[in-house]
Amino acid sequence: MALIRFSQRQEKIIEIVKRAGPITSENIAQQLDLTRATLRPDLAILTMSGILEARPRVGYYYKGNNVNTLLAEEIKKIRVKDIKSVPVVIREGASVYDAIVAMFIEDVGTLTVVSEGGYLEGVVSRKDLLKVTIGQSDPKQVPVGIAMTRMPNIVITTLEETVLLAATKIIEHQVDTLPVVKTFLDDKGKEILEVVGRITKTNLAKLLMEFGEGR
Ligand code: ADP
């Protein structure tokens, strides 16, 4: 089932019909300062997707309770705090060898690198570690700091952010994991990020599975 994303104009039409329906296409066109002909393809899309229904001689009315809309509304309610996992962290000074062992023991593909106190410094992925070990360096001698991606280049999420936004960040930045952080200001007014969890592609797959099973 495809989740439909409407254009800005289509969203505006939905708003108008929600507010003023039943309403003729002529009236919708007037409100948007467009011609009826311009609106025709938009109205066709909106009726075909079940958002609007057209009644002869009455006009368009809102019928947005179709499966896609309901599912989208449900998904938008879910927050990062509802599905996050516990963080799996390592210190920057730990060796690449330790990081590899931690990945096996904790069964994760990404470690969050933190300073003393659990503040976000970076992220180290499987491929980051492969890259340094393929260079024949001794993984016991090389620190994680050499291999990791550092702040401020880390894409993060927060407890209250929607899962939809977190998933969008994961796809857009092509990463497997986002650290979940709480933001504080230190004594000097500098922003620091405490790591309180992680969101992974597995969390998202589990959520999809639960939806599919009707939970
Ligand atoms: P892998 O490298 O094992 O395929 P990713 O696709 O998650 O795993 O990581 C790709 C690159 O992006 C790595 O260099 C990693 O350090 C970095 N990275 C991973 N997660 C993040 C993140 N949340 N923000 C910024 N960079 C990240």
PDB file of C-alpha atoms and ligand atoms in Angstrom:
ATOM      1  CA  MET A   1       0.000   0.000   0.000  1.00  0.00           C
ATOM      2  CA  ALA A   2       1.483   3.318  -1.044  1.00  0.00           C
ATOM      3  CA  LEU A   3       1.293   6.215   1.351  1.00  0.00           C
ATOM      4  CA  ILE A   4       0.175   9.121  -0.779  1.00  0.00           C
ATOM      5  CA  ARG A   5       1.911  12.440  -0.457  1.00  0.00           C
ATOM      6  CA  PHE A   6      -0.177  15.305  -1.816  1.00  0.00           C
ATOM      7  CA  SER A   7       1.087  18.485  -3.440  1.00  0.00           C
ATOM      8  CA  GLN A   8       0.716  21.807  -1.655  1.00  0.00           C
ATOM      9  CA  ARG A   9      -2.190  22.731  -3.882  1.00  0.00           C
ATOM     10  CA  GLN A  10      -3.906  19.426  -3.223  1.00  0.00           C
ATOM     11  CA  GLU A  11      -3.473  19.964   0.531  1.00  0.00           C
ATOM     12  CA  LYS A  12      -5.095  23.387   0.127  1.00  0.00           C
ATOM     13  CA  ILE A  13      -8.019  21.861  -1.751  1.00  0.00           C
ATOM     14  CA  ILE A  14      -8.476  19.295   1.028  1.00  0.00           C
ATOM     15  CA  GLU A  15      -8.522  22.127   3.596  1.00  0.00           C
ATOM     16  CA  ILE A  16     -11.120  24.088   1.641  1.00  0.00           C
ATOM     17  CA  VAL A  17     -13.376  21.081   1.163  1.00  0.00           C
ATOM     18  CA  LYS A  18     -13.012  20.073   4.828  1.00  0.00           C
ATOM     19  CA  ARG A  19     -14.034  23.581   5.858  1.00  0.00           C
ATOM     20  CA  ALA A  20     -16.667  24.432   3.259  1.00  0.00           C
ATOM     21  CA  GLY A  21     -17.802  21.152   1.686  1.00  0.00           C
ATOM     22  CA  PRO A  22     -19.945  20.204  -0.066  1.00  0.00           C
ATOM     23  CA  ILE A  23     -18.506  22.715  -2.482  1.00  0.00           C
ATOM     24  CA  THR A  24     -18.420  22.936  -6.276  1.00  0.00           C
ATOM     25  CA  SER A  25     -15.172  22.855  -8.221  1.00  0.00           C
ATOM     26  CA  GLU A  26     -16.024  26.351  -9.417  1.00  0.00           C
ATOM     27  CA  ASN A  27     -16.062  27.612  -5.840  1.00  0.00           C
ATOM     28  CA  ILE A  28     -12.844  25.822  -4.951  1.00  0.00           C
ATOM     29  CA  ALA A  29     -11.212  27.358  -8.043  1.00  0.00           C
ATOM     30  CA  GLN A  30     -12.394  30.828  -7.008  1.00  0.00           C
ATOM     31  CA  GLN A  31     -10.949  30.484  -3.532  1.00  0.00           C
ATOM     32  CA  LEU A  32      -7.592  29.470  -4.960  1.00  0.00           C
ATOM     33  CA  ASP A  33      -7.662  32.062  -7.751  1.00  0.00           C
ATOM     34  CA  LEU A  34      -7.325  29.345 -10.354  1.00  0.00           C
ATOM     35  CA  THR A  35      -9.421  28.076 -13.223  1.00  0.00           C
ATOM     36  CA  ARG A  36     -11.536  24.941 -12.991  1.00  0.00           C
ATOM     37  CA  ALA A  37      -9.483  23.389 -15.762  1.00  0.00           C
ATOM     38  CA  THR A  38      -6.297  23.817 -13.730  1.00  0.00           C
ATOM     39  CA  LEU A  39      -7.863  22.101 -10.759  1.00  0.00           C
ATOM     40  CA  ARG A  40      -9.276  19.165 -12.710  1.00  0.00           C
ATOM     41  CA  PRO A  41      -6.224  16.862 -12.407  1.00  0.00           C
ATOM     42  CA  ASP A  42      -5.894  17.632  -8.673  1.00  0.00           C
ATOM     43  CA  LEU A  43      -9.542  16.896  -8.045  1.00  0.00           C
ATOM     44  CA  ALA A  44      -9.242  13.685 -10.039  1.00  0.00           C
ATOM     45  CA  ILE A  45      -6.312  12.542  -7.883  1.00  0.00           C
ATOM     46  CA  LEU A  46      -8.111  13.451  -4.660  1.00  0.00           C
ATOM     47  CA  THR A  47     -11.287  11.602  -5.622  1.00  0.00           C
ATOM     48  CA  MET A  48      -9.425   8.582  -6.930  1.00  0.00           C
ATOM     49  CA  SER A  49      -7.482   8.296  -3.695  1.00  0.00           C
ATOM     50  CA  GLY A  50     -10.704   8.441  -1.706  1.00  0.00           C
ATOM     51  CA  ILE A  51      -9.985  11.704   0.108  1.00  0.00           C
ATOM     52  CA  LEU A  52     -12.793  13.600  -1.613  1.00  0.00           C
ATOM     53  CA  GLU A  53     -16.013  12.398  -3.113  1.00  0.00           C
ATOM     54  CA  ALA A  54     -17.900  14.198  -5.857  1.00  0.00           C
ATOM     55  CA  ARG A  55     -21.683  14.180  -5.800  1.00  0.00           C
ATOM     56  CA  PRO A  56     -23.447  15.352  -8.941  1.00  0.00           C
ATOM     57  CA  ARG A  57     -25.087  18.754  -8.504  1.00  0.00           C
ATOM     58  CA  VAL A  58     -23.885  18.962  -4.890  1.00  0.00           C
ATOM     59  CA  GLY A  59     -20.137  19.210  -5.199  1.00  0.00           C
ATOM     60  CA  TYR A  60     -17.099  17.825  -3.440  1.00  0.00           C
ATOM     61  CA  TYR A  61     -17.105  16.740   0.152  1.00  0.00           C
ATOM     62  CA  TYR A  62     -14.406  15.423   2.447  1.00  0.00           C
ATOM     63  CA  LYS A  63     -14.211  11.716   2.901  1.00  0.00           C
ATOM     64  CA  GLY A  64     -10.700  11.464   4.307  1.00  0.00           C
ATOM     65  CA  ASN A  65     -11.277   8.400   6.441  1.00  0.00           C
ATOM     66  CA  ASN A  66      -9.677   6.062   3.932  1.00  0.00           C
ATOM     67  CA  VAL A  67      -7.036   3.553   4.996  1.00  0.00           C
ATOM     68  CA  ASN A  68      -4.039   5.616   3.872  1.00  0.00           C
ATOM     69  CA  THR A  69      -5.146   8.707   5.747  1.00  0.00           C
ATOM     70  CA  LEU A  70      -5.934   6.789   8.901  1.00  0.00           C
ATOM     71  CA  LEU A  71      -2.660   4.910   8.773  1.00  0.00           C
ATOM     72  CA  ALA A  72      -0.733   8.145   8.190  1.00  0.00           C
ATOM     73  CA  GLU A  73      -2.477   9.762  11.148  1.00  0.00           C
ATOM     74  CA  GLU A  74      -1.640   6.815  13.393  1.00  0.00           C
ATOM     75  CA  ILE A  75       1.999   6.777  12.277  1.00  0.00           C
ATOM     76  CA  LYS A  76       2.361  10.516  12.936  1.00  0.00           C
ATOM     77  CA  LYS A  77       1.338   9.979  16.575  1.00  0.00           C
ATOM     78  CA  ILE A  78       4.244   7.639  17.337  1.00  0.00           C
ATOM     79  CA  ARG A  79       7.243   9.281  18.961  1.00  0.00           C
ATOM     80  CA  VAL A  80      10.883   8.267  19.171  1.00  0.00           C
ATOM     81  CA  LYS A  81      10.503   7.571  22.917  1.00  0.00           C
ATOM     82  CA  ASP A  82       7.859   4.922  22.091  1.00  0.00           C
ATOM     83  CA  ILE A  83      10.148   2.694  20.024  1.00  0.00           C
ATOM     84  CA  LYS A  84      13.767   3.620  20.864  1.00  0.00           C
ATOM     85  CA  SER A  85      16.421   1.143  21.997  1.00  0.00           C
ATOM     86  CA  VAL A  86      18.957   1.638  24.748  1.00  0.00           C
ATOM     87  CA  PRO A  87      22.196   3.287  23.626  1.00  0.00           C
ATOM     88  CA  VAL A  88      25.296   1.174  23.073  1.00  0.00           C
ATOM     89  CA  VAL A  89      28.254   3.431  23.699  1.00  0.00           C
ATOM     90  CA  ILE A  90      32.039   3.461  23.626  1.00  0.00           C
ATOM     91  CA  ARG A  91      34.709   6.010  24.540  1.00  0.00           C
ATOM     92  CA  GLU A  92      36.765   7.715  21.883  1.00  0.00           C
ATOM     93  CA  GLY A  93      40.006   6.439  23.394  1.00  0.00           C
ATOM     94  CA  ALA A  94      38.924   2.781  23.280  1.00  0.00           C
ATOM     95  CA  SER A  95      40.631   0.704  20.607  1.00  0.00           C
ATOM     96  CA  VAL A  96      39.137  -0.302  17.295  1.00  0.00           C
ATOM     97  CA  TYR A  97      39.551  -3.873  18.542  1.00  0.00           C
ATOM     98  CA  ASP A  98      37.365  -3.099  21.597  1.00  0.00           C
ATOM     99  CA  ALA A  99      34.766  -1.498  19.345  1.00  0.00           C
ATOM    100  CA  ILE A 100      34.597  -4.591  17.130  1.00  0.00           C
ATOM    101  CA  VAL A 101      34.229  -6.839  20.189  1.00  0.00           C
ATOM    102  CA  ALA A 102      31.492  -4.551  21.561  1.00  0.00           C
ATOM    103  CA  MET A 103      29.596  -4.798  18.272  1.00  0.00           C
ATOM    104  CA  PHE A 104      29.634  -8.596  18.497  1.00  0.00           C
ATOM    105  CA  ILE A 105      28.727  -8.748  22.186  1.00  0.00           C
ATOM    106  CA  GLU A 106      25.964  -6.153  21.977  1.00  0.00           C
ATOM    107  CA  ASP A 107      24.830  -7.366  18.556  1.00  0.00           C
ATOM    108  CA  VAL A 108      24.713  -3.887  17.016  1.00  0.00           C
ATOM    109  CA  GLY A 109      26.101  -2.378  13.812  1.00  0.00           C
ATOM    110  CA  THR A 110      26.808   1.089  15.147  1.00  0.00           C
ATOM    111  CA  LEU A 111      28.272   2.373  18.403  1.00  0.00           C
ATOM    112  CA  THR A 112      27.684   5.829  19.815  1.00  0.00           C
ATOM    113  CA  VAL A 113      30.899   7.486  20.941  1.00  0.00           C
ATOM    114  CA  VAL A 114      30.485   9.416  24.198  1.00  0.00           C
ATOM    115  CA  SER A 115      32.605  11.491  26.531  1.00  0.00           C
ATOM    116  CA  GLU A 116      32.686  11.035  30.275  1.00  0.00           C
ATOM    117  CA  GLY A 117      29.146  11.641  31.504  1.00  0.00           C
ATOM    118  CA  GLY A 118      27.551  10.124  28.404  1.00  0.00           C
ATOM    119  CA  TYR A 119      27.655  13.156  26.125  1.00  0.00           C
ATOM    120  CA  LEU A 120      27.573  12.688  22.371  1.00  0.00           C
ATOM    121  CA  GLU A 121      30.900  12.907  20.561  1.00  0.00           C
ATOM    122  CA  GLY A 122      30.291  10.819  17.478  1.00  0.00           C
ATOM    123  CA  VAL A 123      29.258   7.566  15.896  1.00  0.00           C
ATOM    124  CA  VAL A 124      31.276   4.618  14.614  1.00  0.00           C
ATOM    125  CA  SER A 125      29.817   2.151  12.121  1.00  0.00           C
ATOM    126  CA  ARG A 126      30.862  -1.283  10.872  1.00  0.00           C
ATOM    127  CA  LYS A 127      32.293   0.137   7.677  1.00  0.00           C
ATOM    128  CA  ASP A 128      34.216   2.819   9.580  1.00  0.00           C
ATOM    129  CA  LEU A 129      35.970   0.007  11.452  1.00  0.00           C
ATOM    130  CA  LEU A 130      36.504  -2.088   8.331  1.00  0.00           C
ATOM    131  CA  LYS A 131      38.114   0.916   6.669  1.00  0.00           C
ATOM    132  CA  VAL A 132      40.764   1.341   9.364  1.00  0.00           C
ATOM    133  CA  THR A 133      41.481  -2.360   9.752  1.00  0.00           C
ATOM    134  CA  ILE A 134      41.882  -2.944   6.020  1.00  0.00           C
ATOM    135  CA  GLY A 135      44.810  -0.520   6.136  1.00  0.00           C
ATOM    136  CA  GLN A 136      46.718  -3.229   8.050  1.00  0.00           C
ATOM    137  CA  SER A 137      46.931  -1.111  11.170  1.00  0.00           C
ATOM    138  CA  ASP A 138      46.809  -3.030  14.436  1.00  0.00           C
ATOM    139  CA  PRO A 139      43.209  -2.695  15.692  1.00  0.00           C
ATOM    140  CA  LYS A 140      44.454  -2.915  19.272  1.00  0.00           C
ATOM    141  CA  GLN A 141      46.658   0.153  18.756  1.00  0.00           C
ATOM    142  CA  VAL A 142      44.267   2.378  16.824  1.00  0.00           C
ATOM    143  CA  PRO A 143      41.714   4.400  18.842  1.00  0.00           C
ATOM    144  CA  VAL A 144      38.054   4.638  17.856  1.00  0.00           C
ATOM    145  CA  GLY A 145      38.567   8.393  17.491  1.00  0.00           C
ATOM    146  CA  ILE A 146      40.475   7.779  14.229  1.00  0.00           C
ATOM    147  CA  ALA A 147      37.583   5.896  12.656  1.00  0.00           C
ATOM    148  CA  MET A 148      34.469   7.687  13.936  1.00  0.00           C
ATOM    149  CA  THR A 149      32.255  10.387  12.423  1.00  0.00           C
ATOM    150  CA  ARG A 150      32.259  13.408  14.737  1.00  0.00           C
ATOM    151  CA  MET A 151      29.951  16.089  15.997  1.00  0.00           C
ATOM    152  CA  PRO A 152      28.700  18.449  14.679  1.00  0.00           C
ATOM    153  CA  ASN A 153      28.219  16.123  11.689  1.00  0.00           C
ATOM    154  CA  ILE A 154      26.010  13.671  13.552  1.00  0.00           C
ATOM    155  CA  VAL A 155      22.344  13.435  12.622  1.00  0.00           C
ATOM    156  CA  ILE A 156      20.376  13.151  15.860  1.00  0.00           C
ATOM    157  CA  THR A 157      16.836  12.760  17.116  1.00  0.00           C
ATOM    158  CA  THR A 158      15.045  13.515  20.385  1.00  0.00           C
ATOM    159  CA  LEU A 159      12.563  11.661  22.594  1.00  0.00           C
ATOM    160  CA  GLU A 160       9.609  13.785  21.506  1.00  0.00           C
ATOM    161  CA  GLU A 161      10.390  13.808  17.796  1.00  0.00           C
ATOM    162  CA  THR A 162       8.002  11.800  15.601  1.00  0.00           C
ATOM    163  CA  VAL A 163       9.184   8.443  14.322  1.00  0.00           C
ATOM    164  CA  LEU A 164       8.182   9.656  10.871  1.00  0.00           C
ATOM    165  CA  LEU A 165      10.736  12.487  11.056  1.00  0.00           C
ATOM    166  CA  ALA A 166      13.407  10.161  12.462  1.00  0.00           C
ATOM    167  CA  ALA A 167      12.762   7.686   9.617  1.00  0.00           C
ATOM    168  CA  THR A 168      12.990  10.523   7.099  1.00  0.00           C
ATOM    169  CA  LYS A 169      16.395  11.542   8.520  1.00  0.00           C
ATOM    170  CA  ILE A 170      17.645   7.945   8.333  1.00  0.00           C
ATOM    171  CA  ILE A 171      16.653   7.681   4.676  1.00  0.00           C
ATOM    172  CA  GLU A 172      17.839  11.152   3.648  1.00  0.00           C
ATOM    173  CA  HIS A 173      21.237  10.855   5.333  1.00  0.00           C
ATOM    174  CA  GLN A 174      21.649   7.180   4.414  1.00  0.00           C
ATOM    175  CA  VAL A 175      22.571   6.019   7.905  1.00  0.00           C
ATOM    176  CA  ASP A 176      21.437   3.016   9.939  1.00  0.00           C
ATOM    177  CA  THR A 177      21.129   4.661  13.351  1.00  0.00           C
ATOM    178  CA  LEU A 178      20.325   7.986  14.982  1.00  0.00           C
ATOM    179  CA  PRO A 179      21.443   8.738  18.530  1.00  0.00           C
ATOM    180  CA  VAL A 180      18.537   9.920  20.696  1.00  0.00           C
ATOM    181  CA  VAL A 181      19.653  12.896  22.781  1.00  0.00           C
ATOM    182  CA  LYS A 182      18.536  15.264  25.499  1.00  0.00           C
ATOM    183  CA  THR A 183      19.922  18.773  25.161  1.00  0.00           C
ATOM    184  CA  PHE A 184      21.415  20.696  28.090  1.00  0.00           C
ATOM    185  CA  LEU A 185      23.373  23.882  28.523  1.00  0.00           C
ATOM    186  CA  ASP A 186      26.580  23.515  30.538  1.00  0.00           C
ATOM    187  CA  ASP A 187      27.929  26.132  33.030  1.00  0.00           C
ATOM    188  CA  LYS A 188      29.366  28.143  30.149  1.00  0.00           C
ATOM    189  CA  GLY A 189      26.057  28.143  28.251  1.00  0.00           C
ATOM    190  CA  LYS A 190      27.406  25.661  25.703  1.00  0.00           C
ATOM    191  CA  GLU A 191      24.949  23.111  24.332  1.00  0.00           C
ATOM    192  CA  ILE A 192      25.692  19.507  25.287  1.00  0.00           C
ATOM    193  CA  LEU A 193      23.854  16.405  24.167  1.00  0.00           C
ATOM    194  CA  GLU A 194      23.262  13.549  26.571  1.00  0.00           C
ATOM    195  CA  VAL A 195      22.784  10.226  24.786  1.00  0.00           C
ATOM    196  CA  VAL A 196      19.583   8.562  26.012  1.00  0.00           C
ATOM    197  CA  GLY A 197      18.925   5.984  23.292  1.00  0.00           C
ATOM    198  CA  ARG A 198      19.122   5.097  19.630  1.00  0.00           C
ATOM    199  CA  ILE A 199      16.736   4.613  16.749  1.00  0.00           C
ATOM    200  CA  THR A 200      17.736   1.981  14.212  1.00  0.00           C
ATOM    201  CA  LYS A 201      16.307   0.548  11.029  1.00  0.00           C
ATOM    202  CA  THR A 202      15.394  -2.498  13.141  1.00  0.00           C
ATOM    203  CA  ASN A 203      13.155  -0.343  15.380  1.00  0.00           C
ATOM    204  CA  LEU A 204      11.401   0.869  12.250  1.00  0.00           C
ATOM    205  CA  ALA A 205      11.051  -2.646  10.815  1.00  0.00           C
ATOM    206  CA  LYS A 206       9.563  -3.848  14.125  1.00  0.00           C
ATOM    207  CA  LEU A 207       7.055  -1.013  14.078  1.00  0.00           C
ATOM    208  CA  LEU A 208       6.033  -1.933  10.534  1.00  0.00           C
ATOM    209  CA  MET A 209       5.638  -5.557  11.624  1.00  0.00           C
ATOM    210  CA  GLU A 210       3.418  -4.530  14.540  1.00  0.00           C
ATOM    211  CA  PHE A 211       1.229  -2.453  12.234  1.00  0.00           C
ATOM    212  CA  GLY A 212       1.006  -5.382   9.839  1.00  0.00           C
ATOM    213  CA  GLU A 213      -0.043  -7.695  12.640  1.00  0.00           C
ATOM    214  CA  GLY A 214      -2.690  -5.195  13.720  1.00  0.00           C
ATOM    215  CA  ARG A 215      -1.109  -4.419  17.096  1.00  0.00           C
TER     216      ARG A 215
HETATM  217  P1  ADP B   1      27.840   1.409   7.619  1.00  0.00           P
HETATM  218  O1  ADP B   1      29.010   2.352   7.479  1.00  0.00           O
HETATM  219  O2  ADP B   1      28.203   0.184   8.422  1.00  0.00           O
HETATM  220  O3  ADP B   1      27.184   1.087   6.317  1.00  0.00           O
HETATM  221  P2  ADP B   1      26.019   3.572   8.189  1.00  0.00           P
HETATM  222  O4  ADP B   1      25.417   3.551   6.824  1.00  0.00           O
HETATM  223  O5  ADP B   1      25.102   3.843   9.341  1.00  0.00           O
HETATM  224  O6  ADP B   1      26.737   2.205   8.509  1.00  0.00           O
HETATM  225  O7  ADP B   1      27.168   4.653   8.256  1.00  0.00           O
HETATM  226  C1  ADP B   1      27.670   5.297   7.097  1.00  0.00           C
HETATM  227  C2  ADP B   1      28.614   6.428   7.546  1.00  0.00           C
HETATM  228  O8  ADP B   1      27.839   7.432   8.218  1.00  0.00           O
HETATM  229  C3  ADP B   1      29.673   6.015   8.531  1.00  0.00           C
HETATM  230  O9  ADP B   1      30.865   6.713   8.220  1.00  0.00           O
HETATM  231  C4  ADP B   1      29.155   6.424   9.904  1.00  0.00           C
HETATM  232  O10 ADP B   1      30.185   6.831  10.789  1.00  0.00           O
HETATM  233  C5  ADP B   1      28.282   7.621   9.551  1.00  0.00           C
HETATM  234  N1  ADP B   1      27.084   7.694  10.402  1.00  0.00           N
HETATM  235  C6  ADP B   1      26.375   6.696  10.961  1.00  0.00           C
HETATM  236  N2  ADP B   1      25.327   7.156  11.668  1.00  0.00           N
HETATM  237  C7  ADP B   1      25.383   8.504  11.559  1.00  0.00           C
HETATM  238  C8  ADP B   1      24.571   9.581  12.062  1.00  0.00           C
HETATM  239  N3  ADP B   1      23.500   9.360  12.806  1.00  0.00           N
HETATM  240  N4  ADP B   1      24.932  10.848  11.740  1.00  0.00           N
HETATM  241  C9  ADP B   1      26.015  11.093  10.974  1.00  0.00           C
HETATM  242  N5  ADP B   1      26.811  10.130  10.468  1.00  0.00           N
HETATM  243  C10 ADP B   1      26.508   8.848  10.755  1.00  0.00           C
END
